[in-house]
Tab-separated table of C-alpha atoms in Angstrom:
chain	number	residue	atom	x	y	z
A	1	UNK	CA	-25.579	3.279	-44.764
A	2	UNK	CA	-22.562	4.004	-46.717
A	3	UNK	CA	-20.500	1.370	-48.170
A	4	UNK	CA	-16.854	1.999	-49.048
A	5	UNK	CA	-16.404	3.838	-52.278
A	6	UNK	CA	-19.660	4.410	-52.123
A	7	UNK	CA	-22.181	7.465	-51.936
A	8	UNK	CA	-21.172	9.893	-49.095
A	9	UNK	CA	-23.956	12.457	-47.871
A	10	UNK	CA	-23.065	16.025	-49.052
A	11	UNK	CA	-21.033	18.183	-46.206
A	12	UNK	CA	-19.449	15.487	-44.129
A	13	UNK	CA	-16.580	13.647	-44.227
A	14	UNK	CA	-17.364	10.178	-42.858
A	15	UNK	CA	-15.841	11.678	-39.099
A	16	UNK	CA	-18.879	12.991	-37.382
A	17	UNK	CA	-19.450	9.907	-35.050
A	18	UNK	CA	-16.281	10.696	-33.244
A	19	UNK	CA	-18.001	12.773	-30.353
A	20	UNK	CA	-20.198	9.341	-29.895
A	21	UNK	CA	-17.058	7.566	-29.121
A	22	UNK	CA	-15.449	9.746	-26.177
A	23	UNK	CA	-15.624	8.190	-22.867
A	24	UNK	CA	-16.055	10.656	-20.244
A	25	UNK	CA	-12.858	11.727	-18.407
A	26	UNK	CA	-14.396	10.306	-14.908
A	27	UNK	CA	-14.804	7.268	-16.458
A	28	UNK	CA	-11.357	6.727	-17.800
A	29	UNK	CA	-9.878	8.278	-14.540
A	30	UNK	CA	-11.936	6.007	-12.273
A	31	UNK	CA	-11.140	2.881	-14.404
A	32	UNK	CA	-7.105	3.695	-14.517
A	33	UNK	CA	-7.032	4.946	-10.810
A	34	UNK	CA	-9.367	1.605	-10.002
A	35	UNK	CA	-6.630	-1.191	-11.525
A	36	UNK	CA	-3.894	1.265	-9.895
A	37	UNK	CA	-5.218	1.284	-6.231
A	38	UNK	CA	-5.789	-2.712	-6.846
A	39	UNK	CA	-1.659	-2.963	-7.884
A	40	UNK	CA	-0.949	-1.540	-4.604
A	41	UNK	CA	-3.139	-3.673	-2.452
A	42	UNK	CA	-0.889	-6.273	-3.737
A	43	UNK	CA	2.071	-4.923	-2.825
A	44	UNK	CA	0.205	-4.022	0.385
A	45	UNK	CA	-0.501	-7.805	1.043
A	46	UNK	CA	2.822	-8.660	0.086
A	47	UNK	CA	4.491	-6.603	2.658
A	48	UNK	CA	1.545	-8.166	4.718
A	49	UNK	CA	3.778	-11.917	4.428
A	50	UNK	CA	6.951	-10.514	5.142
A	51	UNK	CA	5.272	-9.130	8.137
A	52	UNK	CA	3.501	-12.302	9.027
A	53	UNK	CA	7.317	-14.261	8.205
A	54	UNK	CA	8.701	-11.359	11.019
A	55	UNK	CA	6.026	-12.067	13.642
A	56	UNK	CA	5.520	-16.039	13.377
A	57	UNK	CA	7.965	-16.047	16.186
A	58	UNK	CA	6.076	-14.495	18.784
A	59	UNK	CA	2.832	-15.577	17.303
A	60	UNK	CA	3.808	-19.357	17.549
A	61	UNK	CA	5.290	-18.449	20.778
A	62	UNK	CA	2.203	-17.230	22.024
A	63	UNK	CA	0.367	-20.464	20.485
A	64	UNK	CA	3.122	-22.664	22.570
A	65	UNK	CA	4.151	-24.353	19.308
A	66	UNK	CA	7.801	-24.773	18.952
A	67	UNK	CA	9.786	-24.993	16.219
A	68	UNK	CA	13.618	-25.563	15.995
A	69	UNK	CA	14.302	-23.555	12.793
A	70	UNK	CA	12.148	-20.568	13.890
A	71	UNK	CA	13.921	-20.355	17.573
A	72	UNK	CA	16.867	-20.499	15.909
A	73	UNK	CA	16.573	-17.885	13.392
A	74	UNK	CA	16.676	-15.395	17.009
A	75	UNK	CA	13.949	-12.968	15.815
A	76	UNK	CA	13.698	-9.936	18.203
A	77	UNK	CA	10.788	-9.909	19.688
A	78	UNK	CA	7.727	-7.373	17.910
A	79	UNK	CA	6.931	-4.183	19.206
A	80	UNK	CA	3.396	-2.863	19.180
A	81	UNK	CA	3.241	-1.270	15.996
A	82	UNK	CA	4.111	-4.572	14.099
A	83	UNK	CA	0.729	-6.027	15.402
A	84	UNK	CA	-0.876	-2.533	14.966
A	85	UNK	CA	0.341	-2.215	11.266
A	86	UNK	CA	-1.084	-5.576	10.877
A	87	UNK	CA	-4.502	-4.456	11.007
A	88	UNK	CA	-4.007	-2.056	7.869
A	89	UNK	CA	-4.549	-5.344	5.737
A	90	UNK	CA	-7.901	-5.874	7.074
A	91	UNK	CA	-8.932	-2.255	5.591
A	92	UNK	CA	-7.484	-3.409	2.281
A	93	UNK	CA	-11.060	-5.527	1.814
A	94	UNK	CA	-13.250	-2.008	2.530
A	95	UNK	CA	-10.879	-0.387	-0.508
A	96	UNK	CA	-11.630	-3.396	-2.217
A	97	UNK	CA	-15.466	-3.719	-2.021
A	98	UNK	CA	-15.303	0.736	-2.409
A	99	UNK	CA	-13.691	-0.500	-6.259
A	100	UNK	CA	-16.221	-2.930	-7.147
A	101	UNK	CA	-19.448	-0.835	-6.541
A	102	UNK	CA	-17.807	2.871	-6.890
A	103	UNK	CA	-18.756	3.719	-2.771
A	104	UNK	CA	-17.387	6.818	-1.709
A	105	UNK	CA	-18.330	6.625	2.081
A	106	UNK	CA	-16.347	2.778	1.923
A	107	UNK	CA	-13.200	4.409	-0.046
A	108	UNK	CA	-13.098	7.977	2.516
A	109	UNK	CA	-13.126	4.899	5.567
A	110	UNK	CA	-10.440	2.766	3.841
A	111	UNK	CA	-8.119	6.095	3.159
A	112	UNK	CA	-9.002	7.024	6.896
A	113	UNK	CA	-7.506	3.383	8.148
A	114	UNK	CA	-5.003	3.184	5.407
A	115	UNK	CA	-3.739	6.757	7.822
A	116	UNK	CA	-4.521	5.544	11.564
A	117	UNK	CA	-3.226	1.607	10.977
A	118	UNK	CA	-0.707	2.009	7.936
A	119	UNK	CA	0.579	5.490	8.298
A	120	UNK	CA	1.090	5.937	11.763
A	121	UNK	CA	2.680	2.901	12.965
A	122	UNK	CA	5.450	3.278	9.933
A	123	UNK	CA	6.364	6.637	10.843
A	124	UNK	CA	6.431	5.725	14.737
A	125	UNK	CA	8.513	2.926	13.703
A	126	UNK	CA	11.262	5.350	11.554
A	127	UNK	CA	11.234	7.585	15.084
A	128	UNK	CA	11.846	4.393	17.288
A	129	UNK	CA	14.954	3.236	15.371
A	130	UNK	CA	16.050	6.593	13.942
A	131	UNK	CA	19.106	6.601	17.007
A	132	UNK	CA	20.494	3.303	15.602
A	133	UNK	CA	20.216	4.545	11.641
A	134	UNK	CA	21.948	7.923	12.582
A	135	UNK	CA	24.524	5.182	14.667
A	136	UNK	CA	25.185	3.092	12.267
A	137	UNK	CA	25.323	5.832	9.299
A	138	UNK	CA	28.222	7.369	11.332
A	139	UNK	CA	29.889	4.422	12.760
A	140	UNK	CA	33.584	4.379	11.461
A	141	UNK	CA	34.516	1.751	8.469
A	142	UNK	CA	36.792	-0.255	10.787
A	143	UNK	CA	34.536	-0.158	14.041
A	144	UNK	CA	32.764	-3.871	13.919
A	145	UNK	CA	29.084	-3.557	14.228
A	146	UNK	CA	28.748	-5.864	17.319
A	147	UNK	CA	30.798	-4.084	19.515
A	148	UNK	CA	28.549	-0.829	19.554
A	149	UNK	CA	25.297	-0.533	20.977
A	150	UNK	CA	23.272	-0.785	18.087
A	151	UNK	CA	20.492	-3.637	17.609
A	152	UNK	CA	21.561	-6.060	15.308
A	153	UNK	CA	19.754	-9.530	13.730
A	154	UNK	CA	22.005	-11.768	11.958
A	155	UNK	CA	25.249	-9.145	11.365
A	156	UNK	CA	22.556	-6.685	9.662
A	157	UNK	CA	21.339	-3.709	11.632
A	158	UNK	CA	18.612	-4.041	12.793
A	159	UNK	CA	16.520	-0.454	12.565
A	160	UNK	CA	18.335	-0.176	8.980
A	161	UNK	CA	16.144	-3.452	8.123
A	162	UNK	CA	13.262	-1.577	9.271
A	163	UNK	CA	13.955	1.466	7.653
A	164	UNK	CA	13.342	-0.281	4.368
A	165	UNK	CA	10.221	-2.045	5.296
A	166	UNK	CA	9.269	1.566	6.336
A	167	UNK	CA	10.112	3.333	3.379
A	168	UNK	CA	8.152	0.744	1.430
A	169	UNK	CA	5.185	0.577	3.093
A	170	UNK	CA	5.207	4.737	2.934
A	171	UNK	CA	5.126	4.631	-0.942
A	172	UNK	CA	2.590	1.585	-1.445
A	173	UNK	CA	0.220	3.386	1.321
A	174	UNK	CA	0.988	7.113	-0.236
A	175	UNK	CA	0.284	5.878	-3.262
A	176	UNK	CA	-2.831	3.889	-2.256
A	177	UNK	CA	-4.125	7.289	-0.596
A	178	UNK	CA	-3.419	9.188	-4.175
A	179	UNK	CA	-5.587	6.597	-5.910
A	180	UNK	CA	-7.861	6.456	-3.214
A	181	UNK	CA	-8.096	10.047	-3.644
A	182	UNK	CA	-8.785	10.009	-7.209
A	183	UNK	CA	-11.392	7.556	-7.235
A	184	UNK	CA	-13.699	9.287	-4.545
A	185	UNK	CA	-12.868	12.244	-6.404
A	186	UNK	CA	-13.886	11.060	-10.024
A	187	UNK	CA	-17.291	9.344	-8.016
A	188	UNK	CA	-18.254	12.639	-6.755
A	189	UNK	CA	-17.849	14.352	-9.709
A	190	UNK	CA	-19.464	11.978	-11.757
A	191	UNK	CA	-22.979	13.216	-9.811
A	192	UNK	CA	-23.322	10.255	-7.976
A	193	UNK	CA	-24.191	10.004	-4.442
A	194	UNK	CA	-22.834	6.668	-3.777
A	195	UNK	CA	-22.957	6.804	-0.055
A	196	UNK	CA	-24.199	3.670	1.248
């Protein structure tokens, strides 16, 4: 061992344990893309609440449980894709368990619902209230909102509340599927055969 200032073996320069301390580029893409595909889980779950906060309504309707303040608030009541959408949370556990033991089969089925329950019921819901955004969007500055045929919940239009829970939940489930993406692909190329 060499001590500082002390003897130094002839032809090297103290740097040749550098190629000891690289980290393989899998590694350091599969550990980034990991805590990045865990950030927007959160965010998934979050828009998860303000989901749940929408539906209580209905779903306390359907559990006979009144309550004043809710009835009051005059929720509209959910279409099928709110309930549908709903599911996408549950998948959020199979991305989960994929991160914590690096399975690529568990990640490919999480991307897969992340598409079928996320995906689909966001983009059915921007063609379902894409007549009112185009209405409202070209309704005149002195025409009140009311008085036209568009949907609206508490003096706000409606399908232009929608639009940004829609355009939300497209970038946190994009961006889910591009880390999702690069994990199964930094897995694969790693060598392992992580399938089960």
């Amino acid at each position: 061992m060499a001590s500082k200032g002390g003897f130094v073996p002839q032809g090297t320069d103290g740097t040749d344990f550098l190629h000891r301390q690289r980290v393989a580029e899998h590694y350091q893409k599969s550990a980034l893309n990991k805590s990045r595909l865990k950030f927007c889980i959160f965010f998934h779950y979050l828009l998860f609440f303000v989901m749940i906060a929408k539906l209580s309504a209905d779903i306390l309707d359907k559990l006979d449980i009144f309550i004043l303040e809710i009835e009051e608030l005059r929720v509209p009541k959910p279409l099928w894709f709110e309930y549908i959408w709903c599911v996408s949370v549950v998948l959020s556990f199979i991305g989960l368990s994929a991160v914590r033991s690096n399975n690529v089969l568990n990640m490919q089925k999480y991307m897969i619902g992340v598409v079928v329950f996320g995906l689909f019921p966001v983009f059915y819901c921007i063609l379902h209230y894409m007549n009112d955004v185009i209405d409202y969007i070209q309704l005149e500055d002195d025409t009140d909102v009311e008085d036209t045929e568009i949907k609206v919940w508490q003096n706000l239009p409606y399908g232009l509340l929608w639009y940004g829970f829609a355009f939300a939940a497209i970038q946190v489930h994009g961006f889910s599927l591009v880390f999702a993406w690069n994990l199964t692909s930094a897995w694969k190329s790693r060598g392992s055969k992580k399938t089960q």
